[in-house]
mmCIF file of C-alpha atoms in Angstrom:
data_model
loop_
_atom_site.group_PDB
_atom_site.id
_atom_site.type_symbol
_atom_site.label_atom_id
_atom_site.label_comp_id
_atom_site.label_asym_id
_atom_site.label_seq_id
_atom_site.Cartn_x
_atom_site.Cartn_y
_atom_site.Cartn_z
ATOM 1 C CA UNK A 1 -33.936 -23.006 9.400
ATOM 2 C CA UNK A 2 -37.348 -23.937 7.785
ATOM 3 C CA UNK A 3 -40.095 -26.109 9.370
ATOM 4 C CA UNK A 4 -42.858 -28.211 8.218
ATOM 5 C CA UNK A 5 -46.430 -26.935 9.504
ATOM 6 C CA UNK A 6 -47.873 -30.037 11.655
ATOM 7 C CA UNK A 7 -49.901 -31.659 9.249
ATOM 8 C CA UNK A 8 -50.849 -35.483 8.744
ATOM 9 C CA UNK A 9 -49.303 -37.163 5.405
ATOM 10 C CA UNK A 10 -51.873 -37.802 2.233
ATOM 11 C CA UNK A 11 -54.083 -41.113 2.669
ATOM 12 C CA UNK A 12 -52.269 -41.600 -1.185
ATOM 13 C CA UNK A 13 -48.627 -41.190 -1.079
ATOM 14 C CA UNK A 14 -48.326 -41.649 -4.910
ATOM 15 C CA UNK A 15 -45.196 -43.125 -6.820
ATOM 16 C CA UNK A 16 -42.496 -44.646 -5.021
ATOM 17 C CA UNK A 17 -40.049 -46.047 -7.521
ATOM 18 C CA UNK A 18 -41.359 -44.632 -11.533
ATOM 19 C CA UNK A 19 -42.179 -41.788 -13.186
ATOM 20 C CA UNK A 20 -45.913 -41.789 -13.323
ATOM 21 C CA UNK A 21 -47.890 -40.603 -10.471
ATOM 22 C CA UNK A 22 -50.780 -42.978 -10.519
ATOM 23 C CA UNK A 23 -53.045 -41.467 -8.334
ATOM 24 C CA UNK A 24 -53.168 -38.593 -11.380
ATOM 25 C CA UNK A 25 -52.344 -40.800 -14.065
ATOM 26 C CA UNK A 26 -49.694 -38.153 -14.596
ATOM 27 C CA UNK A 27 -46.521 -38.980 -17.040
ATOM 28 C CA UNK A 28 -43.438 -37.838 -18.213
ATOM 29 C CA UNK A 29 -42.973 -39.487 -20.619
ATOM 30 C CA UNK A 30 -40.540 -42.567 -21.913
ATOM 31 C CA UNK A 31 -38.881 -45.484 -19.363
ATOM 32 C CA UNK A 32 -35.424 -44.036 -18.629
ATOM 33 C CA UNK A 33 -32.472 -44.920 -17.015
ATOM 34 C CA UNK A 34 -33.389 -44.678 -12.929
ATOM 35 C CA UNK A 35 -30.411 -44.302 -10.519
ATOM 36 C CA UNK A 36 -33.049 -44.126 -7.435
ATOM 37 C CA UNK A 37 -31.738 -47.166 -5.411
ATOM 38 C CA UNK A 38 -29.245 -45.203 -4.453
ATOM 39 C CA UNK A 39 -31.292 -43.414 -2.304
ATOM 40 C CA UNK A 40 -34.047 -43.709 0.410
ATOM 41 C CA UNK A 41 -36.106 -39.979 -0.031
ATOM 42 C CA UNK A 42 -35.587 -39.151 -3.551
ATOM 43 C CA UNK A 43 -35.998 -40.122 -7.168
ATOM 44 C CA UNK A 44 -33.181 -39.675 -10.282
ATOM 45 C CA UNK A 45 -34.116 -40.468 -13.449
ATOM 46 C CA UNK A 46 -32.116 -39.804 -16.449
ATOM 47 C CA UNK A 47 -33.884 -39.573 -19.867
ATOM 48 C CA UNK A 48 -30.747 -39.675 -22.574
ATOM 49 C CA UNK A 49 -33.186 -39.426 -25.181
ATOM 50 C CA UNK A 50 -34.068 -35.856 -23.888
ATOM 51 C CA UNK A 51 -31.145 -35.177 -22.212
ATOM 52 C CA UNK A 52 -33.185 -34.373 -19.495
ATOM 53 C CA UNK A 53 -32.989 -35.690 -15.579
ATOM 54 C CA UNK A 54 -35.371 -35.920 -13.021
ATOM 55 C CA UNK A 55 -35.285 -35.575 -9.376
ATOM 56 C CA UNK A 56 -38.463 -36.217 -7.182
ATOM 57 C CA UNK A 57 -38.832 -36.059 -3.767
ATOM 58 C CA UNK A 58 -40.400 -38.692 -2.207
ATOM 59 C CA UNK A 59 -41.700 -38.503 1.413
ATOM 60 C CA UNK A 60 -45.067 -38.085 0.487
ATOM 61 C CA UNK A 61 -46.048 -39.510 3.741
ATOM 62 C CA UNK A 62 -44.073 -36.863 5.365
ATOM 63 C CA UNK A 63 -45.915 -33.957 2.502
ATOM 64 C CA UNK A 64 -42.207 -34.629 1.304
ATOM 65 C CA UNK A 65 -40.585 -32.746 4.182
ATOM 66 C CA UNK A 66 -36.487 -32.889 4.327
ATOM 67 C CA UNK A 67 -34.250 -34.224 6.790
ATOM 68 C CA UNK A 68 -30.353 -34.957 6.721
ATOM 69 C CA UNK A 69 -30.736 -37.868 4.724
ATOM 70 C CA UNK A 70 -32.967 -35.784 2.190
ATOM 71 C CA UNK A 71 -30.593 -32.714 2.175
ATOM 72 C CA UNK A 72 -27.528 -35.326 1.792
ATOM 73 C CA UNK A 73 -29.082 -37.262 -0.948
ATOM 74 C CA UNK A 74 -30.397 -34.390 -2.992
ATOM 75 C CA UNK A 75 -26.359 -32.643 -2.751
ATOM 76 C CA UNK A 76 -24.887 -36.089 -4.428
ATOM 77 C CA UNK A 77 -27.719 -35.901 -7.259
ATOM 78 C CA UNK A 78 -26.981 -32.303 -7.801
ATOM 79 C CA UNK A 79 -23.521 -33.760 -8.207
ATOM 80 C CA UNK A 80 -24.360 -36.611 -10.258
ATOM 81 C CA UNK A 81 -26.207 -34.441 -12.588
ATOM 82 C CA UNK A 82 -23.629 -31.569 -12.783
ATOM 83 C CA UNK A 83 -21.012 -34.056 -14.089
ATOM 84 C CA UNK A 84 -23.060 -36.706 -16.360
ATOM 85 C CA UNK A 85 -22.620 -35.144 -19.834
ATOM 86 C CA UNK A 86 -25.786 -36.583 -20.654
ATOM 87 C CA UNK A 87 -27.780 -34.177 -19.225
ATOM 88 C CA UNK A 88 -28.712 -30.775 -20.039
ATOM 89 C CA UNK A 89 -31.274 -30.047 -17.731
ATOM 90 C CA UNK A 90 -33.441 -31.473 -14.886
ATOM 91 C CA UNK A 91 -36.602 -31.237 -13.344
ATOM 92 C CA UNK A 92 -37.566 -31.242 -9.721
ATOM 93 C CA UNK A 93 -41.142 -32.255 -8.746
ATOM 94 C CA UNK A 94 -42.385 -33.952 -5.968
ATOM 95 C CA UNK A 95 -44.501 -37.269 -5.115
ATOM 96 C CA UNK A 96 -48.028 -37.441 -3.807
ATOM 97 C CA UNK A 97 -50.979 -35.554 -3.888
ATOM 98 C CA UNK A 98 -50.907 -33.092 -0.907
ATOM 99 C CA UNK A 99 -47.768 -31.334 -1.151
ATOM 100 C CA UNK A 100 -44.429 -30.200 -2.949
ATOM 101 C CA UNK A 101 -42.528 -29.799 0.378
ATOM 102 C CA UNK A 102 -43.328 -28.417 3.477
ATOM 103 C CA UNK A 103 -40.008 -27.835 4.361
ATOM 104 C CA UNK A 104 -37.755 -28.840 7.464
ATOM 105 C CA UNK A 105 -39.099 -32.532 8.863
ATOM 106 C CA UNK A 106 -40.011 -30.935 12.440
ATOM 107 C CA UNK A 107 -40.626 -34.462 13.964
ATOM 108 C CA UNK A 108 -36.911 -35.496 14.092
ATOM 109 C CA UNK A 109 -33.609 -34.254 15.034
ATOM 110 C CA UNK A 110 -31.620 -32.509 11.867
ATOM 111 C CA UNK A 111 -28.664 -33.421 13.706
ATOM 112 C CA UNK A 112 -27.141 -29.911 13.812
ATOM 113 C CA UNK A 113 -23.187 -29.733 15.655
ATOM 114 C CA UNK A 114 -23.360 -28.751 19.529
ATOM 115 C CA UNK A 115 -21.805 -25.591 18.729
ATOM 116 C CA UNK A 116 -23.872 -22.715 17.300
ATOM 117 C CA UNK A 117 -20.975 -21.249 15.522
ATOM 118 C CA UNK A 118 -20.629 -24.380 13.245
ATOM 119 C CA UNK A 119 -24.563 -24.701 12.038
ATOM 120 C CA UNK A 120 -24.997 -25.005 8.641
ATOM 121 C CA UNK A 121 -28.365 -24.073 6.488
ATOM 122 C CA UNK A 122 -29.784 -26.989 4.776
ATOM 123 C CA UNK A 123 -29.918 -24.653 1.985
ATOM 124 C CA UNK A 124 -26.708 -25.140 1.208
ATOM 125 C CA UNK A 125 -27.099 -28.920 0.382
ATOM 126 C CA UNK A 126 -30.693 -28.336 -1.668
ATOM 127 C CA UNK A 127 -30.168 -25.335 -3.409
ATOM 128 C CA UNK A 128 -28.458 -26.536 -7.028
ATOM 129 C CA UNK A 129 -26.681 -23.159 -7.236
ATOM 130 C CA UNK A 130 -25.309 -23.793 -3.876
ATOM 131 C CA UNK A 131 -23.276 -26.672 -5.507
ATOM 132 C CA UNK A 132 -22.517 -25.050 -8.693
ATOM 133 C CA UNK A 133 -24.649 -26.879 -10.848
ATOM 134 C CA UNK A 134 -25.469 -24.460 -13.662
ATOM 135 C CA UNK A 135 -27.442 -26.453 -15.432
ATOM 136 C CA UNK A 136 -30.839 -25.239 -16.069
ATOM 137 C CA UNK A 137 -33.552 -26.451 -13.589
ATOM 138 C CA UNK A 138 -37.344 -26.528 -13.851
ATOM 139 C CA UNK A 139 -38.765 -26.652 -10.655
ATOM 140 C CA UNK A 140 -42.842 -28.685 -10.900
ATOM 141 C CA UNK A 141 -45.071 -27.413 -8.055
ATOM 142 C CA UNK A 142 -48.471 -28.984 -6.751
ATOM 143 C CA UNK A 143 -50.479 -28.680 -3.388
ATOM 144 C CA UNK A 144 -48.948 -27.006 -0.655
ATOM 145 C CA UNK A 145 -45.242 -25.165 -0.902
ATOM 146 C CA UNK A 146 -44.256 -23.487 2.368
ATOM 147 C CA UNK A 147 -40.747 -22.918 4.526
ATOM 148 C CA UNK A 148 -37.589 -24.435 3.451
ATOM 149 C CA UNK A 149 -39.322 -25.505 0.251
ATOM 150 C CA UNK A 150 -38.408 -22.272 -1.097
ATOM 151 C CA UNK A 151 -34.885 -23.174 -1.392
ATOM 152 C CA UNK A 152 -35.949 -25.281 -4.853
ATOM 153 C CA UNK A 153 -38.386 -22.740 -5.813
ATOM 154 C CA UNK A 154 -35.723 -19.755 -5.300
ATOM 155 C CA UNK A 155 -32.719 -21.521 -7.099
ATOM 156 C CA UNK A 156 -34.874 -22.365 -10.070
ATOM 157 C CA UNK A 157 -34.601 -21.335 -13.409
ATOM 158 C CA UNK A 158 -37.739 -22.034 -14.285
ATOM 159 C CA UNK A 159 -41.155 -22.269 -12.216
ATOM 160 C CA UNK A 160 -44.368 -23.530 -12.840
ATOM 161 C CA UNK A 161 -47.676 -24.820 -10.670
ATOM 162 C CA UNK A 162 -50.459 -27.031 -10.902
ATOM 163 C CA UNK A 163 -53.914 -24.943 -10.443
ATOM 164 C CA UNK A 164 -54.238 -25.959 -7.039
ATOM 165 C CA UNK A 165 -50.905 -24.970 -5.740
ATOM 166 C CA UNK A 166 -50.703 -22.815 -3.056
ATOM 167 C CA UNK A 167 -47.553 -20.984 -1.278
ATOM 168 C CA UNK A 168 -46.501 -19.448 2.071
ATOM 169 C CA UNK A 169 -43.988 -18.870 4.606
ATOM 170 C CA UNK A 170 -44.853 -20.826 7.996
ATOM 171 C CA UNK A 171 -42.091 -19.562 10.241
ATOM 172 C CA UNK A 172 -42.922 -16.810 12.428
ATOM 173 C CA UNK A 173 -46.572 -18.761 12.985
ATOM 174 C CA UNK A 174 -44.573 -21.481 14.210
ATOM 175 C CA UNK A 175 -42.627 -18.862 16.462
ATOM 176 C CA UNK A 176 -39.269 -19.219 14.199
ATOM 177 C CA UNK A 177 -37.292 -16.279 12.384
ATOM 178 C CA UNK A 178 -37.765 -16.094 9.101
ATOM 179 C CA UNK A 179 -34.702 -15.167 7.661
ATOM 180 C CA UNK A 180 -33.316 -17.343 4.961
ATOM 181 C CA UNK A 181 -35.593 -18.560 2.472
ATOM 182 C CA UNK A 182 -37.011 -14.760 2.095
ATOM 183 C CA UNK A 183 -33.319 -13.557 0.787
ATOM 184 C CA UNK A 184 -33.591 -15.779 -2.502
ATOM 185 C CA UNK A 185 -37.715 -15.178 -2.481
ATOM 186 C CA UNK A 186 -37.087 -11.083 -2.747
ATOM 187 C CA UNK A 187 -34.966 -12.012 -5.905
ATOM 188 C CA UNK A 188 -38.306 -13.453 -7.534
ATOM 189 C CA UNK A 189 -41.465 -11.124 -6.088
ATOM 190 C CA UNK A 190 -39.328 -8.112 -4.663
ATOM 191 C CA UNK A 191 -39.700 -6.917 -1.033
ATOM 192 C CA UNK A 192 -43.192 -6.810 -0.725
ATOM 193 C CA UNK A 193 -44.741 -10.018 -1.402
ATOM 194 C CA UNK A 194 -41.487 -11.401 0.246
ATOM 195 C CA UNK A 195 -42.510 -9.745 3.501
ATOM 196 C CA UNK A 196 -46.021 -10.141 3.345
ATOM 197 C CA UNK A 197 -45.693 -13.457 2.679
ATOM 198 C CA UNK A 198 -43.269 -13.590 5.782
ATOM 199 C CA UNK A 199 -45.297 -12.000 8.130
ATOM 200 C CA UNK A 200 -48.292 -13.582 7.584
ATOM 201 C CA UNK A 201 -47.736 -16.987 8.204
ATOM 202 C CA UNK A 202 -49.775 -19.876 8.313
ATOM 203 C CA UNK A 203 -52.758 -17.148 8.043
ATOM 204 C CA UNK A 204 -52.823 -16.276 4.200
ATOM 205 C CA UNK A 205 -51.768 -18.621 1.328
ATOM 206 C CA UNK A 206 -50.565 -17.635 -2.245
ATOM 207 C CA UNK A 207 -52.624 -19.321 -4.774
ATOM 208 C CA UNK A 208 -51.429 -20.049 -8.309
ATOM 209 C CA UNK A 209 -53.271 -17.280 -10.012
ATOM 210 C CA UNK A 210 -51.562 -15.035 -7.850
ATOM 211 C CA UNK A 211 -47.998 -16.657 -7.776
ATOM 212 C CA UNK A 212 -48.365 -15.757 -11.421
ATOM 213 C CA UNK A 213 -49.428 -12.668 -11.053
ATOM 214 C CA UNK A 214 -46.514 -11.655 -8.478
ATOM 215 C CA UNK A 215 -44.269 -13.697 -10.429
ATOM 216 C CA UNK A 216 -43.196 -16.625 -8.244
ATOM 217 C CA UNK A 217 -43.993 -18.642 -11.527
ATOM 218 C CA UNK A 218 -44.366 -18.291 -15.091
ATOM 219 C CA UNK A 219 -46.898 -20.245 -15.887
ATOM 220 C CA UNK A 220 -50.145 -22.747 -14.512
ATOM 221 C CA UNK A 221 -50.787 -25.634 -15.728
ATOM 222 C CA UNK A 222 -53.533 -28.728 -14.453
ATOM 223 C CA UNK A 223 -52.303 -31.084 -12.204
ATOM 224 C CA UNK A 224 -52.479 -33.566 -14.636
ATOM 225 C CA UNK A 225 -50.788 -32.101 -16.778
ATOM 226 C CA UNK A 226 -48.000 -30.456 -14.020
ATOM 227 C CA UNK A 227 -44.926 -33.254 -14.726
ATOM 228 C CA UNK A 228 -45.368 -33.453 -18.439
ATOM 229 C CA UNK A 229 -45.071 -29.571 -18.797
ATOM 230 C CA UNK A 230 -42.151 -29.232 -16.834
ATOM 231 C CA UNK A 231 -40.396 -32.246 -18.531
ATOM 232 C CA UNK A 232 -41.129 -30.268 -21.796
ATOM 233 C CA UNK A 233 -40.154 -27.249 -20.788
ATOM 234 C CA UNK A 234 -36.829 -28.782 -20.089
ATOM 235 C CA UNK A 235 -36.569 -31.089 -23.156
ATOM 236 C CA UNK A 236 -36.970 -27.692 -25.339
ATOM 237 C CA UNK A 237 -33.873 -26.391 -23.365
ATOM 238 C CA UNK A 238 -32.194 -28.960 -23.005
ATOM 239 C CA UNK A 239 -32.374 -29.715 -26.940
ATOM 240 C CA UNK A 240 -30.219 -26.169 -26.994
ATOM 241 C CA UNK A 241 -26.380 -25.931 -27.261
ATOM 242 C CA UNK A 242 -25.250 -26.695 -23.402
ATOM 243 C CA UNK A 243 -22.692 -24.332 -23.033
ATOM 244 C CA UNK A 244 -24.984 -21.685 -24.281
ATOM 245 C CA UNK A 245 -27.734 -22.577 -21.584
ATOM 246 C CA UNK A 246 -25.047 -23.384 -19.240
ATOM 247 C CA UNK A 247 -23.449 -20.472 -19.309
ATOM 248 C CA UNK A 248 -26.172 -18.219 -19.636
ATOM 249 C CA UNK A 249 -27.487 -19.545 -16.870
ATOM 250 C CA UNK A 250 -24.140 -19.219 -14.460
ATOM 251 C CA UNK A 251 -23.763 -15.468 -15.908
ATOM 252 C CA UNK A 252 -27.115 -14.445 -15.432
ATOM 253 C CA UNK A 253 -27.372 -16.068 -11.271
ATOM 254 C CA UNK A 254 -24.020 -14.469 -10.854
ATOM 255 C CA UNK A 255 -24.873 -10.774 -12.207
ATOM 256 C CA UNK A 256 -27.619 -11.067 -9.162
ATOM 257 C CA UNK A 257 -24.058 -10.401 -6.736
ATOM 258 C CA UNK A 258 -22.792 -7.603 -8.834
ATOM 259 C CA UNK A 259 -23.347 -3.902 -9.470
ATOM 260 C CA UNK A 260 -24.317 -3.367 -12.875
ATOM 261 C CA UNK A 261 -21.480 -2.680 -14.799
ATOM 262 C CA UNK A 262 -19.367 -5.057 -13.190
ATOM 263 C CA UNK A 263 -22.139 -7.544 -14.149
ATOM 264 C CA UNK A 264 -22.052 -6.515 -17.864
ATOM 265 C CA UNK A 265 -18.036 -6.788 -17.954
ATOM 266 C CA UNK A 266 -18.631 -10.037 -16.248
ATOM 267 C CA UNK A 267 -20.882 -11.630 -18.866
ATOM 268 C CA UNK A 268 -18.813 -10.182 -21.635
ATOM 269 C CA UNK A 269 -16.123 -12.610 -20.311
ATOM 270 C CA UNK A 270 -18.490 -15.224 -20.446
ATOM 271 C CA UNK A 271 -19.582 -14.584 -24.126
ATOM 272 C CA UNK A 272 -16.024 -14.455 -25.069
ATOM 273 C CA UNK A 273 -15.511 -18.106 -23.716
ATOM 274 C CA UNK A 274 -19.171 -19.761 -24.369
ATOM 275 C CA UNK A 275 -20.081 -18.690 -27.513
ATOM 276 C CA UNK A 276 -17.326 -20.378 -29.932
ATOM 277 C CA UNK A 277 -18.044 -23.616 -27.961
ATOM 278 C CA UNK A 278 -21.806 -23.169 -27.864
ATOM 279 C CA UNK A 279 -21.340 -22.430 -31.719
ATOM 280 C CA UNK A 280 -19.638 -25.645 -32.325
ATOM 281 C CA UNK A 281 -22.023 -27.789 -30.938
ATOM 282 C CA UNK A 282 -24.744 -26.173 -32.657
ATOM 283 C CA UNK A 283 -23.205 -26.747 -35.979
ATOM 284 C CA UNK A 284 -21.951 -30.677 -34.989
ATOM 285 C CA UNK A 285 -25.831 -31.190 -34.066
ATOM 286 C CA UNK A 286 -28.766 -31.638 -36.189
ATOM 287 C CA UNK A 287 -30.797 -29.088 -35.013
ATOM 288 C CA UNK A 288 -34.979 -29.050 -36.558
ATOM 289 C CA UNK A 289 -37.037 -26.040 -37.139
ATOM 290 C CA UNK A 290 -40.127 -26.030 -34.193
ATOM 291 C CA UNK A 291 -43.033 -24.216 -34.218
ATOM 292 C CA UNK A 292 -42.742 -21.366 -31.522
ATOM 293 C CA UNK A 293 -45.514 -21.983 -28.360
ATOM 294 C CA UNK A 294 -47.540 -18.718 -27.712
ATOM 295 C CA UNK A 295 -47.411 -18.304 -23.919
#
């Protein structure tokens, strides 16, 4: 279980209802097709132009901390998203200035069963590989990133941060375990950084230069320029043949269970299957020649 370090919320909670964070004068791009009233604590957007969906968390007042109703509503958009043919790949990013998540909302119940035995790990509901959505995710992190908000930033496919970002683990300061987020974290930065960052709580933050350098993300951007990155970075994918990415990405995740030649007879199964549909869409699509981006 994750918790949220006792902080106040930002004096500017940023956008509630668009895509543009005003208080950066950060956008993504074109109007789209919003599904948000369907929900109190996060944002869907679906761009059919780009193929490309976006969910933002928005309890800025609460540094965008979950609770049931977050964990809930961000399992049905995972849902919504795995089955609208429309989109090939989303972006998660997160509203105000102060924070990406800071994990479980400590200041109110979860609402967890009496009995121990039947708990369940929020993870479960946030995590998009928990709900077998395989397609590919870009994951947009600012300010602070700490405790359960590791389950986006694990489950990712791809990471990046605003300059100012900063990560860490806030359990054990907080006198908690910290025993979940740090399996999917150890898949990312190995067993090292993963305990480090563990054990040293509230006491040592991660900064963006060295999340890149440990490889917690692949690449740092300004804050201003944070949400139109990512949405980039996932229009260029998404522009791709989606069983390719699709599959690729579902063979790839699942090779992390697997000893290593089981994993390579696995994804040979998936190349049989993928490629003559990825194939076919390629060739039924109008695909343009780009001009590769030096990284």
């Amino acid at each position: 279980m994750s918790s949220a370090p006792r902080e106040p919320g930002p004096s500017n909670p940023g956008p509630t209802n668009d895509r543009t964070d005003t208080s950066r004068g950060t956008n993504t791009g074109p109007p789209t097709h919003n599904d948000s009233g369907e929900f109190e604590t996060i944002l869907l957007d679906i761009d059919p132009a780009d193929h490309v969906a976006t969910l933002t968390l928005n309890r800025p007042e609460r540094l965008n901390a979950f609770n049931r109703t977050m964990c809930e509503e961000v399992e049905r958009a995972w849902h919504i998203v795995k089955l609208d043919d429309s989109v090939n790949a989303v972006v998660i990013r997160a509203a105000g200035d102060r924070a990406f998540s800071a994990g479980l909302d400590v200041k109110a119940p979860y609402g967890q069963p009496a009995s121990v035995w039947h708990h369940e790990d929020p993870g479960e509901l946030l995590s998009p590989k928990w709900q077998k959505m395989w397609k590919p995710v870009v994951c947009a992190v600012h300010g602070m990133c700490t405790a359960g908000a590791f389950y986006f930033v694990n489950e990712s496919d791809v990471v990046i941060c605003s300059e100012e970002a900063t990560f860490f683990d806030s359990h054990v300061s907080a006198g908690l375990v910290s025993a979940l987020e740090p399996v999917g974290l150890m898949r990312r930065i190995g067993l090292g950084e993963t305990l480090r960052m563990a054990l040293m709580g509230n006491d040592e933050r991660v900064a963006a230069r060295t999340a890149l350098r440990i490889g917690l993300v692949s690449e740092v951007v300004a804050r201003e320029h944070l949400w139109a990155r990512a949405h980039d970075i996932a229009a260029t994918i998404a522009a791709k043949p989606p069983a390719a990415t699709q599959g690729t990405v579902k063979a790839i995740w699942e090779s992390l269970d697997k000893p290593y030649r089981a994993a390579l007879d696995h994804g040979l199964i998936y190349t049989r299957l993928g490629n003559p549909i990825g194939k076919s869409e390629l060739a039924a699509g109008s695909p343009t020649a780009t001009e590769p981006r030096i990284r």
